[in-house]
mmCIF file of C-alpha atoms and ligand atoms in Angstrom:
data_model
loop_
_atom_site.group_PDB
_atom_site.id
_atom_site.type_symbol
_atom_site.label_atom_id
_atom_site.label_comp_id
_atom_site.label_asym_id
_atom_site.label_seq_id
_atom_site.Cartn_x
_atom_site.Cartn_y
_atom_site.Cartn_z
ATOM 1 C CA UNK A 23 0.000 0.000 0.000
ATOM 2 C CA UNK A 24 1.380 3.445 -0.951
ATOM 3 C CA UNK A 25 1.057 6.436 0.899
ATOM 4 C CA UNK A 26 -1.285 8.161 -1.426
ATOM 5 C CA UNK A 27 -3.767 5.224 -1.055
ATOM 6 C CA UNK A 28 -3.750 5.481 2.779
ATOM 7 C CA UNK A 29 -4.542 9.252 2.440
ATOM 8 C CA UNK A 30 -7.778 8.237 0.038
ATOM 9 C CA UNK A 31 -8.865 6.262 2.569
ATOM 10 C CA UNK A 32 -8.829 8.451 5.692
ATOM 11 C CA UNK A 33 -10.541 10.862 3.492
ATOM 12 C CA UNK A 34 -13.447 8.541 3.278
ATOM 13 C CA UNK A 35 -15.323 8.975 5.663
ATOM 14 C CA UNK A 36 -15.278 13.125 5.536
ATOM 15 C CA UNK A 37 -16.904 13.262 1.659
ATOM 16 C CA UNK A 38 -20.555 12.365 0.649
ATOM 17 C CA UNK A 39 -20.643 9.142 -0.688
ATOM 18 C CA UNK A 40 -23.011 10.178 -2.702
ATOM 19 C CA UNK A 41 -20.972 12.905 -4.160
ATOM 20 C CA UNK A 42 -18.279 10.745 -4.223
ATOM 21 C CA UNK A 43 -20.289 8.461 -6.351
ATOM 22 C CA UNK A 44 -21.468 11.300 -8.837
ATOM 23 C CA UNK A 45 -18.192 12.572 -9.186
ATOM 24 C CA UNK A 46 -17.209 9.077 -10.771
ATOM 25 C CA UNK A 47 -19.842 9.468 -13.057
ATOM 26 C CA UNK A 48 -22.236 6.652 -11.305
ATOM 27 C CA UNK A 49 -25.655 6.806 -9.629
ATOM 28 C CA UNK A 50 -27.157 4.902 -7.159
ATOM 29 C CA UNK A 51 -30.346 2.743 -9.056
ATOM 30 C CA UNK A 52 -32.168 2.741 -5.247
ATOM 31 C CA UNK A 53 -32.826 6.489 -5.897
ATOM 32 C CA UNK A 54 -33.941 6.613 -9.368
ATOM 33 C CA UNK A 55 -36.349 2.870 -9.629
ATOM 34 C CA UNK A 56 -39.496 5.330 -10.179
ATOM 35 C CA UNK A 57 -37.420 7.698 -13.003
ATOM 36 C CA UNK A 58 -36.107 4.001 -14.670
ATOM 37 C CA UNK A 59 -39.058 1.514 -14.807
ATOM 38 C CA UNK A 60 -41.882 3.809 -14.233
ATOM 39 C CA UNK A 61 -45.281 1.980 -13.084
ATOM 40 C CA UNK A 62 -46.902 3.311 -16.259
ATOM 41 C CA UNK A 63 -45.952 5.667 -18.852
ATOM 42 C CA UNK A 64 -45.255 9.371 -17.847
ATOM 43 C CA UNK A 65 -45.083 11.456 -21.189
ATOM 44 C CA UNK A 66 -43.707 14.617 -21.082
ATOM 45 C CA UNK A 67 -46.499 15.582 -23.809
ATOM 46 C CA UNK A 68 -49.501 16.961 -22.500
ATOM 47 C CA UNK A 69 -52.835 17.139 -24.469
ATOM 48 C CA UNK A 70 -53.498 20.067 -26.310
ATOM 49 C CA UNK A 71 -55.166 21.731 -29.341
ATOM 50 C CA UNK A 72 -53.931 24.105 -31.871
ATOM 51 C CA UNK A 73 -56.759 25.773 -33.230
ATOM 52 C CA UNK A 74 -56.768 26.959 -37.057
ATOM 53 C CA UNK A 75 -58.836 30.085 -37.367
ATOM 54 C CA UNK A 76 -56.350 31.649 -34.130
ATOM 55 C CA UNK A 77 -53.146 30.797 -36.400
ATOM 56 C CA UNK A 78 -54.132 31.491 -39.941
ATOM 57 C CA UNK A 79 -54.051 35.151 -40.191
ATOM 58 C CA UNK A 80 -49.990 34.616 -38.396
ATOM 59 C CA UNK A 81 -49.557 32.296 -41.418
ATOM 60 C CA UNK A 82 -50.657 35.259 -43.528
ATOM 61 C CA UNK A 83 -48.397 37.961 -41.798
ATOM 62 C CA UNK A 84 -45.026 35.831 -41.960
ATOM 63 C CA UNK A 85 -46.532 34.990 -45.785
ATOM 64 C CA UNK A 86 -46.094 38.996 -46.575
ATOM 65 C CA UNK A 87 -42.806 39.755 -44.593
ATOM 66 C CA UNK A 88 -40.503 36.982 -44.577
ATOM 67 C CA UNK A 89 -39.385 35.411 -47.847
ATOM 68 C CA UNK A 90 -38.236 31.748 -48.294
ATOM 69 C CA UNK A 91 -35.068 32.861 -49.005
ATOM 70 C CA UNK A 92 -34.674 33.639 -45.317
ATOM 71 C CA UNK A 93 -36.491 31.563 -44.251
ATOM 72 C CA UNK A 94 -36.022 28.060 -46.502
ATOM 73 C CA UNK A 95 -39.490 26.504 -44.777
ATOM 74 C CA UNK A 96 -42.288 29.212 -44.039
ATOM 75 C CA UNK A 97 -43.946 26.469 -41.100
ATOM 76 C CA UNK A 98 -45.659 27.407 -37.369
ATOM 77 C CA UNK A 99 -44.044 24.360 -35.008
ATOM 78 C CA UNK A 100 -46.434 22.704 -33.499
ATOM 79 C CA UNK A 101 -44.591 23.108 -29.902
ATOM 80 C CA UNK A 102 -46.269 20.738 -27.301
ATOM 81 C CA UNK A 103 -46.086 22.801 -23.546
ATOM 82 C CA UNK A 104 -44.868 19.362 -22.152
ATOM 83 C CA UNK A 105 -41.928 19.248 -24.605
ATOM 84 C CA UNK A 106 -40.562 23.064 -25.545
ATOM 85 C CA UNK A 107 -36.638 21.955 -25.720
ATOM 86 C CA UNK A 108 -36.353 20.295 -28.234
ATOM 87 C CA UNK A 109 -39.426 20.876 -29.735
ATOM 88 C CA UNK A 110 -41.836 18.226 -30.555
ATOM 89 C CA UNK A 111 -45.608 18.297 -30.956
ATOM 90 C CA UNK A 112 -45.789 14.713 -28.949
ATOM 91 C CA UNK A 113 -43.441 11.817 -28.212
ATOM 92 C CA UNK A 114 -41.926 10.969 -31.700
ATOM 93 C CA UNK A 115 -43.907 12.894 -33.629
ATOM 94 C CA UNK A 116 -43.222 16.587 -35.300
ATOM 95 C CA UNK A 117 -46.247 18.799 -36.447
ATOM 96 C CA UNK A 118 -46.003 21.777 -38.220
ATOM 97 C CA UNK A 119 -48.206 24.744 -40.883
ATOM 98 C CA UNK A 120 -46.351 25.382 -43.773
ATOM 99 C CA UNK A 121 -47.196 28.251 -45.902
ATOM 100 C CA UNK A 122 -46.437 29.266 -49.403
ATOM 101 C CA UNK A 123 -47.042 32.437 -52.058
ATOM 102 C CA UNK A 124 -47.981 31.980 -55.487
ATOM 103 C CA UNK A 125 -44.347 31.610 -57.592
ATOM 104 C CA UNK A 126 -42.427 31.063 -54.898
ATOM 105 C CA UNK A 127 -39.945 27.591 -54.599
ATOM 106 C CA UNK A 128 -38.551 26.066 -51.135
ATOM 107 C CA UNK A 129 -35.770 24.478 -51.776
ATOM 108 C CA UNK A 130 -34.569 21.027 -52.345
ATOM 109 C CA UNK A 131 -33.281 18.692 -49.585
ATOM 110 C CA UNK A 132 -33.287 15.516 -48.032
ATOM 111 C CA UNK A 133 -33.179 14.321 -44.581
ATOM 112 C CA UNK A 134 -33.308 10.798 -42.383
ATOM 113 C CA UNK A 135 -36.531 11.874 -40.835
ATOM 114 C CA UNK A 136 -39.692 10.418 -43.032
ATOM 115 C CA UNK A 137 -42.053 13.095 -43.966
ATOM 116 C CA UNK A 138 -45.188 13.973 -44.917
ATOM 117 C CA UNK A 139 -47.679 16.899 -45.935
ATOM 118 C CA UNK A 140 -51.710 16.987 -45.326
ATOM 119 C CA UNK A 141 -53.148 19.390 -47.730
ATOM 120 C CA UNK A 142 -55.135 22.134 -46.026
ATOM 121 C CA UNK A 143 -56.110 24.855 -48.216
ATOM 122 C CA UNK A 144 -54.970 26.316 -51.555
ATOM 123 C CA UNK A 145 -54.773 24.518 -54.834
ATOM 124 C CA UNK A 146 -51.866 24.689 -57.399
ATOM 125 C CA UNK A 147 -48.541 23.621 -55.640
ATOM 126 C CA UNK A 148 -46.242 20.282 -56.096
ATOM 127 C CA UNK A 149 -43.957 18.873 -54.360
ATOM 128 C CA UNK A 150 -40.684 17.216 -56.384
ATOM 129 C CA UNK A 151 -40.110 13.612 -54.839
ATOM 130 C CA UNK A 152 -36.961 12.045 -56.175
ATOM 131 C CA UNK A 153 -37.754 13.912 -59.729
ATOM 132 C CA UNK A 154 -41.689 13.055 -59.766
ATOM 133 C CA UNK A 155 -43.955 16.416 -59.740
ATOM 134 C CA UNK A 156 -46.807 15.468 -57.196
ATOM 135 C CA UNK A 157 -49.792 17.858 -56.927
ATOM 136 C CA UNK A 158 -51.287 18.791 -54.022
ATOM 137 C CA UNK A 159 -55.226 19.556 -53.271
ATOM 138 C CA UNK A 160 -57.289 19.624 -50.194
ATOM 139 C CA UNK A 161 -57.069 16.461 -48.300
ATOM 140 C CA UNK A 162 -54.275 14.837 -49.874
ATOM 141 C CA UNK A 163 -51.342 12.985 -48.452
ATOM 142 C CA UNK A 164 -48.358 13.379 -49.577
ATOM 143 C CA UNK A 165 -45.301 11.113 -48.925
ATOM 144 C CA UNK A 166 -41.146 12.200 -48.242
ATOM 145 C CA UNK A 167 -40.147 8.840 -46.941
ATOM 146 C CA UNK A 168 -35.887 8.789 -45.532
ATOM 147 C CA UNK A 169 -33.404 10.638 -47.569
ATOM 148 C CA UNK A 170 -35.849 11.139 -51.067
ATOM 149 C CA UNK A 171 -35.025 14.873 -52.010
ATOM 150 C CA UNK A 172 -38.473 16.871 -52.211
ATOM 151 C CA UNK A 173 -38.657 20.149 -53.245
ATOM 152 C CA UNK A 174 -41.849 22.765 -52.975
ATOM 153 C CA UNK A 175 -43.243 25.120 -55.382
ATOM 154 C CA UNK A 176 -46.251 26.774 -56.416
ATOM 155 C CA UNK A 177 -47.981 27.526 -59.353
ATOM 156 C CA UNK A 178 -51.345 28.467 -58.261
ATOM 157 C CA UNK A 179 -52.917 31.423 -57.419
ATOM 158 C CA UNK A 180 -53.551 32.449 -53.168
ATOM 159 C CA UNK A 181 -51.792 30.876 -50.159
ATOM 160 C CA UNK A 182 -51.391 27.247 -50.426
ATOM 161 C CA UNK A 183 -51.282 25.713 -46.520
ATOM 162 C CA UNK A 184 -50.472 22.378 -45.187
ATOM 163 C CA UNK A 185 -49.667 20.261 -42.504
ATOM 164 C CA UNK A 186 -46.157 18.791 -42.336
ATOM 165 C CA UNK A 187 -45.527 15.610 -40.004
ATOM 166 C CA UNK A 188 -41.959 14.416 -39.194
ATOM 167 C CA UNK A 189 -40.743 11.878 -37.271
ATOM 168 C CA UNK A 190 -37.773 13.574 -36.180
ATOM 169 C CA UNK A 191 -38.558 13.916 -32.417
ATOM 170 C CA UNK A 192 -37.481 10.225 -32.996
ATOM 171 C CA UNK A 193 -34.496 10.295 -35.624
ATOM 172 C CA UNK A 194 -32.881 13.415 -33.729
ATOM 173 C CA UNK A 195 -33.847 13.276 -30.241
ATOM 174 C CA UNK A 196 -34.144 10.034 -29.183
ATOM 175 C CA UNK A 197 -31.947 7.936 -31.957
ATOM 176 C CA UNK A 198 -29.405 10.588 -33.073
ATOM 177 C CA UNK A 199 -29.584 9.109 -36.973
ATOM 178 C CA UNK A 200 -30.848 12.063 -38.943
ATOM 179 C CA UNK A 201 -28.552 13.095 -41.568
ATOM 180 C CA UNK A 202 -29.424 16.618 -44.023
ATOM 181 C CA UNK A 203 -28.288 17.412 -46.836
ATOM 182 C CA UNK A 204 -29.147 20.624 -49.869
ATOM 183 C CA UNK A 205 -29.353 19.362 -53.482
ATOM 184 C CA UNK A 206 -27.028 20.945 -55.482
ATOM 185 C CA UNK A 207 -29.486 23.251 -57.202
ATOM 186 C CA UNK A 208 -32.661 25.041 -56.240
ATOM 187 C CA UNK A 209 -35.308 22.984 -57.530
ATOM 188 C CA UNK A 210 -34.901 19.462 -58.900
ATOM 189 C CA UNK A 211 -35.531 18.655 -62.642
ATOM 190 C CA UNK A 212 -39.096 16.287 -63.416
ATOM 191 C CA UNK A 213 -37.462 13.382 -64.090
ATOM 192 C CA UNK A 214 -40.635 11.204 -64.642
ATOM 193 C CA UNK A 215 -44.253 11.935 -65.835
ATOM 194 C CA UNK A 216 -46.493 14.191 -63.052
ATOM 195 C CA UNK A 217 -47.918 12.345 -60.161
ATOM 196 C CA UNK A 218 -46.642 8.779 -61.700
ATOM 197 C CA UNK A 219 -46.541 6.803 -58.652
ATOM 198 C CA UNK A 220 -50.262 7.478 -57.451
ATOM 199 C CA UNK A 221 -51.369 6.442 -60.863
ATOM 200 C CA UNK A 222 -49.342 3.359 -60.742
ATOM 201 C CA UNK A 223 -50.280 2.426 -57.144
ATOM 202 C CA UNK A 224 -53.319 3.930 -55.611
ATOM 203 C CA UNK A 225 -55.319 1.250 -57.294
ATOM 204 C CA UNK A 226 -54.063 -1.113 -54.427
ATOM 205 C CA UNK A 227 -54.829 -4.553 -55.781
ATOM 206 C CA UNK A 228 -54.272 -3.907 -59.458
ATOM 207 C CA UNK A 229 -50.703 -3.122 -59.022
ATOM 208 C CA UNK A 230 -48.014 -2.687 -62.005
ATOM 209 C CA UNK A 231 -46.543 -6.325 -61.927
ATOM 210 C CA UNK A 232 -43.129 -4.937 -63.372
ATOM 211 C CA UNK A 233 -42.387 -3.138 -60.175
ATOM 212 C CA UNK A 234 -41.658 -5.439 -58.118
ATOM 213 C CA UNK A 235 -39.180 -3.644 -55.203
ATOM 214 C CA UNK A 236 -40.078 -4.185 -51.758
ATOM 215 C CA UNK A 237 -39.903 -0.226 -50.051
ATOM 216 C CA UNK A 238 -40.355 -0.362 -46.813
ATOM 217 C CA UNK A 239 -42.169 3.225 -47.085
ATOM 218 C CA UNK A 240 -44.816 2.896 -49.404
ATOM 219 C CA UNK A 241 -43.824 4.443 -53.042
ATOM 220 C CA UNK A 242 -47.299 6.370 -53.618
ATOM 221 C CA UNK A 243 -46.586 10.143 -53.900
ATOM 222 C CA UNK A 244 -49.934 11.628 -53.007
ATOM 223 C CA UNK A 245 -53.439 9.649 -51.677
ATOM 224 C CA UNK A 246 -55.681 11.728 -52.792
ATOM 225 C CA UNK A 247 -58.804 12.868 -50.875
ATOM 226 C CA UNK A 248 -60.792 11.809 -54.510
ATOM 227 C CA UNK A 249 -59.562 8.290 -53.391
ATOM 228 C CA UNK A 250 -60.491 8.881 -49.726
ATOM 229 C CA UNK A 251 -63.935 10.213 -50.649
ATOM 230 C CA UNK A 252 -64.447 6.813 -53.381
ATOM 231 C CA UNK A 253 -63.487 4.722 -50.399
ATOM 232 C CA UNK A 254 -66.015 6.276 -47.634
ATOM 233 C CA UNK A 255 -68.725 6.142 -50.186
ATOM 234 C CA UNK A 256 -68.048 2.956 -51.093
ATOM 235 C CA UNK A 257 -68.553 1.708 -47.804
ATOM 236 C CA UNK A 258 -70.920 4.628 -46.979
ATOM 237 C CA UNK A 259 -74.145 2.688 -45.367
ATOM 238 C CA UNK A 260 -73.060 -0.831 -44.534
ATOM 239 C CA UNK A 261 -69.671 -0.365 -42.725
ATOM 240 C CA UNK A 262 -70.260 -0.567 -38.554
ATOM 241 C CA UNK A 263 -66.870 1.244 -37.970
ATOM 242 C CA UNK A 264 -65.329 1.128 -34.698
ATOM 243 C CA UNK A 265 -66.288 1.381 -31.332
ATOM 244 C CA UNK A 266 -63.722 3.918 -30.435
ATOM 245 C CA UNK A 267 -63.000 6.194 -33.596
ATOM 246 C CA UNK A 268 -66.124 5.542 -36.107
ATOM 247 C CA UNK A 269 -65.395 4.562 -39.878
ATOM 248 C CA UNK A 270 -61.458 4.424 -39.521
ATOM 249 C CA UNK A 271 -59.341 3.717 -43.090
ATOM 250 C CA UNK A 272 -56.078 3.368 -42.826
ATOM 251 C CA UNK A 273 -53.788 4.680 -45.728
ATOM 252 C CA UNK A 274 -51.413 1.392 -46.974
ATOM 253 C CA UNK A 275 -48.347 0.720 -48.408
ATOM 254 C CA UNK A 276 -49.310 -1.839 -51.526
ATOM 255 C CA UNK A 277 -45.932 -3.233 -51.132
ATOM 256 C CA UNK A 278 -46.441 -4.709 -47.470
ATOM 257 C CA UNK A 279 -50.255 -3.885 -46.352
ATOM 258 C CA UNK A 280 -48.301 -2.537 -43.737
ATOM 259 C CA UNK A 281 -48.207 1.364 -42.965
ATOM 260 C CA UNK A 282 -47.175 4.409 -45.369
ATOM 261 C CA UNK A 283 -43.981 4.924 -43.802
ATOM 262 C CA UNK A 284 -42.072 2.340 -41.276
ATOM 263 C CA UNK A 285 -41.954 5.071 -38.149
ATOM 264 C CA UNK A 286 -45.678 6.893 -38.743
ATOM 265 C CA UNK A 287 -49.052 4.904 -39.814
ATOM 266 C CA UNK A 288 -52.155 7.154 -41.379
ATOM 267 C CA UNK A 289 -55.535 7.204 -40.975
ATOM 268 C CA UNK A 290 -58.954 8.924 -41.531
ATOM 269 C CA UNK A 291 -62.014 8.492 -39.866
ATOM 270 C CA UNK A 292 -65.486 9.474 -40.436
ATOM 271 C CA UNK A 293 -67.451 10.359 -37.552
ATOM 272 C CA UNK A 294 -71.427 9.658 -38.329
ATOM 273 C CA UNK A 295 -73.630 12.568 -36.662
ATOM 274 C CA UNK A 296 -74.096 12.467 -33.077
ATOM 275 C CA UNK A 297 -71.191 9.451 -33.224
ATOM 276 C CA UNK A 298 -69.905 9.607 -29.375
ATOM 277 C CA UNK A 299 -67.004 6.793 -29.247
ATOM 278 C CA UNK A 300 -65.757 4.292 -26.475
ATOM 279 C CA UNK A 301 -62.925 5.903 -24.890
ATOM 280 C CA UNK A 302 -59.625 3.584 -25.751
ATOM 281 C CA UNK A 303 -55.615 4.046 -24.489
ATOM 282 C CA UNK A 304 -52.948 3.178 -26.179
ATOM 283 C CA UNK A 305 -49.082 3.273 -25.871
ATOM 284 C CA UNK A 306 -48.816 5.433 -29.234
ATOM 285 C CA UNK A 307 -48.860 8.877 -29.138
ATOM 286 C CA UNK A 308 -51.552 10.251 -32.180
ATOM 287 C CA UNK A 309 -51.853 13.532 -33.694
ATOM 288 C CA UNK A 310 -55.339 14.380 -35.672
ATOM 289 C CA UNK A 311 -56.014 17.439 -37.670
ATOM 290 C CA UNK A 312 -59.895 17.810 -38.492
ATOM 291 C CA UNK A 313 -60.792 17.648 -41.814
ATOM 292 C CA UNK A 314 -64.096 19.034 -41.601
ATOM 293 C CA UNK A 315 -66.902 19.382 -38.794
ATOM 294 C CA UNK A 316 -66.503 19.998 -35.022
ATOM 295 C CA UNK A 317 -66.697 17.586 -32.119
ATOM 296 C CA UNK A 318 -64.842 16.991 -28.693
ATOM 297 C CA UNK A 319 -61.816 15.023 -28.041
ATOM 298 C CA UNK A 320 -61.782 14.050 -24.019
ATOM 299 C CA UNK A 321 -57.639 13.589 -23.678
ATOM 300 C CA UNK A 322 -57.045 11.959 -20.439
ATOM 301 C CA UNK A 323 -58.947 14.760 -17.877
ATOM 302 C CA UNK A 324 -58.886 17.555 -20.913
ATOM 303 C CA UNK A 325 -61.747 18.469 -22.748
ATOM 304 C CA UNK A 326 -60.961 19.181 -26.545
ATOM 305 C CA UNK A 327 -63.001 21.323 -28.130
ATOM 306 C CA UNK A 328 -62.101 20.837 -32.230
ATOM 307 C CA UNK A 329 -63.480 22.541 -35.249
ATOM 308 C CA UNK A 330 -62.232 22.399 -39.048
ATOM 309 C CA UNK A 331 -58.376 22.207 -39.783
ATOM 310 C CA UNK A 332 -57.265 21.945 -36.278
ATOM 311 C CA UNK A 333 -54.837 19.770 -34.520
ATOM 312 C CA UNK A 334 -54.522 17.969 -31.549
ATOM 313 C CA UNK A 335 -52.411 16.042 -29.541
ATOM 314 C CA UNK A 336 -52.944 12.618 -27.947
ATOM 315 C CA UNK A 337 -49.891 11.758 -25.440
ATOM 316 C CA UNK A 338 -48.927 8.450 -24.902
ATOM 317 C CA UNK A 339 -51.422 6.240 -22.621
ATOM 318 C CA UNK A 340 -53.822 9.256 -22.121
ATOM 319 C CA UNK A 341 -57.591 8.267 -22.693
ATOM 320 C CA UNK A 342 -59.481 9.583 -25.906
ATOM 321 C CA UNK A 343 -62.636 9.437 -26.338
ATOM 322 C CA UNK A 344 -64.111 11.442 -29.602
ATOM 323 C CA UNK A 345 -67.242 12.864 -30.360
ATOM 324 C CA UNK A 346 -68.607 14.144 -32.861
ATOM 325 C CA UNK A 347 -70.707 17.813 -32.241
ATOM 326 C CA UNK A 348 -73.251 17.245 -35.138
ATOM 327 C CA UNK A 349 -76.722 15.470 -35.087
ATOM 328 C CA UNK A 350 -76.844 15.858 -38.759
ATOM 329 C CA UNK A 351 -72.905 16.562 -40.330
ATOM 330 C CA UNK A 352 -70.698 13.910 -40.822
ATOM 331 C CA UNK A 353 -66.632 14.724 -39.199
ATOM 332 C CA UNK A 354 -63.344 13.524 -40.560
ATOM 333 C CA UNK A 355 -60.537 13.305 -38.923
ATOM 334 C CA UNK A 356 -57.147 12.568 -40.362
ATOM 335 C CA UNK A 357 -54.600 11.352 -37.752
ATOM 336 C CA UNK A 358 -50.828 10.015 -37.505
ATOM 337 C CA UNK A 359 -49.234 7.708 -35.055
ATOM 338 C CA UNK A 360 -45.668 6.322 -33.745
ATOM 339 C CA UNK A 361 -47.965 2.706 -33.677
ATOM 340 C CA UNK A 362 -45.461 1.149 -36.543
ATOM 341 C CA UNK A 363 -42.210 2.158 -34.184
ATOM 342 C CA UNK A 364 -43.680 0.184 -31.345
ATOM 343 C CA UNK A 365 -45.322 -2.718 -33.057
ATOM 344 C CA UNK A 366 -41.974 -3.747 -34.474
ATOM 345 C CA UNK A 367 -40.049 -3.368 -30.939
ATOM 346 C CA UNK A 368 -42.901 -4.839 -29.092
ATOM 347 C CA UNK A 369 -44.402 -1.869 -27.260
ATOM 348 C CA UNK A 370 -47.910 -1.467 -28.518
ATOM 349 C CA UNK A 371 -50.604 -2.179 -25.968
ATOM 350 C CA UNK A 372 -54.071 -0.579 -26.100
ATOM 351 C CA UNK A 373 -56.807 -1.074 -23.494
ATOM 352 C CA UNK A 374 -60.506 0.498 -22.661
ATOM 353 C CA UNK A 375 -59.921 3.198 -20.719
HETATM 354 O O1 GTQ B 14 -41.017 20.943 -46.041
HETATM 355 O O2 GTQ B 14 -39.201 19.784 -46.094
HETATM 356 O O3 GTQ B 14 -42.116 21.464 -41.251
HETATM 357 O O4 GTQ B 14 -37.766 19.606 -43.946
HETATM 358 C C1 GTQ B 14 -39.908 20.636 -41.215
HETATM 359 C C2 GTQ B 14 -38.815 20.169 -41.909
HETATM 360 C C3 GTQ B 14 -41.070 20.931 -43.286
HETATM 361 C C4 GTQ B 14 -40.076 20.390 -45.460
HETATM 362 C C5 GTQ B 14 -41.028 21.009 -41.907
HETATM 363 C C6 GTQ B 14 -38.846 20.076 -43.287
HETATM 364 C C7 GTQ B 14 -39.983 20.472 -43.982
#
């Protein structure tokens, strides 16, 4: 035994142990079992609701006095209170309004995080995916799956709003995988005929037999709301829906059945008049952004209040139950969830609530 180690150890008994310990880069597990293996899950996201008609006319100002060259994407974040730094509208999921002016381009990029863009208003714009030109009307989805370059523009006339969903609360805050990158130029070239991949796909189970790639996203550009409508009408009188969230479609990937992109699944419901559903948790988180009608979304002990083109928040293992308002108006909702990320790892678990 040295000196030096004799000194350490009279000095033991004068420090903390528990500074000691932290000091050495350690904690002690006793402290921290309700922080580690929680009894249930304790999101940081809170409900809430963003409502439409309060952030439009915003839109509108940042429309007339900030250009995209400053700003490269004119979008609101869609900041949960529960989860400010980093941002994130609820656990793994990203939210945001994007706005653009008639003539005006945001430029080309690509990133890890899977995208994609829920037509709210305006007519005339396309997005550039990998060199196809997809259009972009009310109610359509439109797909950026991991690292495909996209590019905005628009043609049109008036504002031309939408709702962009990422998954990067997941790629860059919790995985630390998300790569960016600018293409080269502005805009990308068309490379292929307009809105190609929808035509080719969208018919489901007459697909093109010479394209036979498994993509783990799905490779349709834009499901239209045409297709959306076709489907709810098709179905319009016989189909019981379910208990919890009324005539519920959800948007596939023809390659697999599976979802529309391997970290987000989408959906749309419609909500027959006076529709009041059984209230249901689950381990996703969801985000929904009304399509049209009004209702009331009970979020754990929260009371929802939605109307056209809003969006709300449903955290992790909170309790929904949805209504809709109407005695005599059909409501659609369109809504997003993390459900493909935990039904590959094993996580998913829903229960009446
Ligand atoms: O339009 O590419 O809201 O890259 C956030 C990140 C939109 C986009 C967002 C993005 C975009």
């Amino acid at each position: 035994m040295t000196t030096r180690d004799i000194e350490v150890g009279s000095d033991r008994a004068s420090v903390d142990p528990y500074n000691a310990i932290q000091e050495l880069g350690t904690a002690p597990l006793w402290r921290y079992y309700g922080n580690v293996l929680p009894k249930k899950p304790e999101p940081k996201a809170v409900p809430y609701i963003w409502k439409y008609a309060s952030l439009r006319p915003h839109l509108l100002h940042f429309l007339e006095t900030l250009s995209l060259e400053e700003a490269e994407r004119r979008v609101l974040m869609l900041v949960n209170p529960g989860m400010t730094e980093p941002p994130a509208t609820s656990t793994t999921l990203y939210a945001g309004l994007q706005i653009i002016g008639p003539g005006e381009t945001a430029q080309a990029h690509r990133h890890t995080s899977n995208a994609f863009r829920y037509v709210i208003e305006g007519s005339g714009a396309y997005t550039t995916v990998n060199g196809e030109r997809v259009h972009m009307r009310p109610g359509d989805l439109l797909l950026t799956p991991n690292w495909h370059w996209h590019d905005h523009y628009h043609e049109g006339e008036g504002p031309m709003v939408w709702l962009d969903a990422l998954d990067y609360p997941l790629t860059t805050n919790c995985l630390d995988v998300n790569f960016f990158e600018l293409y080269g130029e502005r805009s990308q070239k068309s490379s292929v005929p307009d809105d190609l991949s929808s035509r080719q796909f969208i018919h489901g189970q007459l697909s093109p037999a010479w394209e036979v790639a498994y993509t783990e996203a799905s490779p349709i550009g834009n499901y239209p709301w045409s297709e959306t409508q076709r489907a709810f009408a098709a179905i319009a009188d016989d189909a019981t829906g379910s208990a919890t969230e009324g005539v519920l479609l959800e948007y596939k990937n023809p390659m697999t059945a599976g979802p529309v992109l391997p970290t987000m699944g989408c959906r749309v419901s419609r909500l027959r008049p006076g529709f009041r559903g059984v209230p249901i948790r689950r381990t996703s988180s969801t985000i929904y952004h009304v399509v049209g009608g009004s209702g009331v979304a009970v979020v754990g002990d929260e009371r929802l209040d939605w109307t056209d083109k809003d969006v709300f928040a449903v955290p992790p293992w909170h309790s929904l139950e949805l209504r809709n308002a109407s005695d005599t108006e059909d409501a659609y909702l369109f809504s997003y969830t993390n459900e493909p990320v935990l039904r590959a790892l094993g996580f998913f678990r829903e229960k009446q609530a």
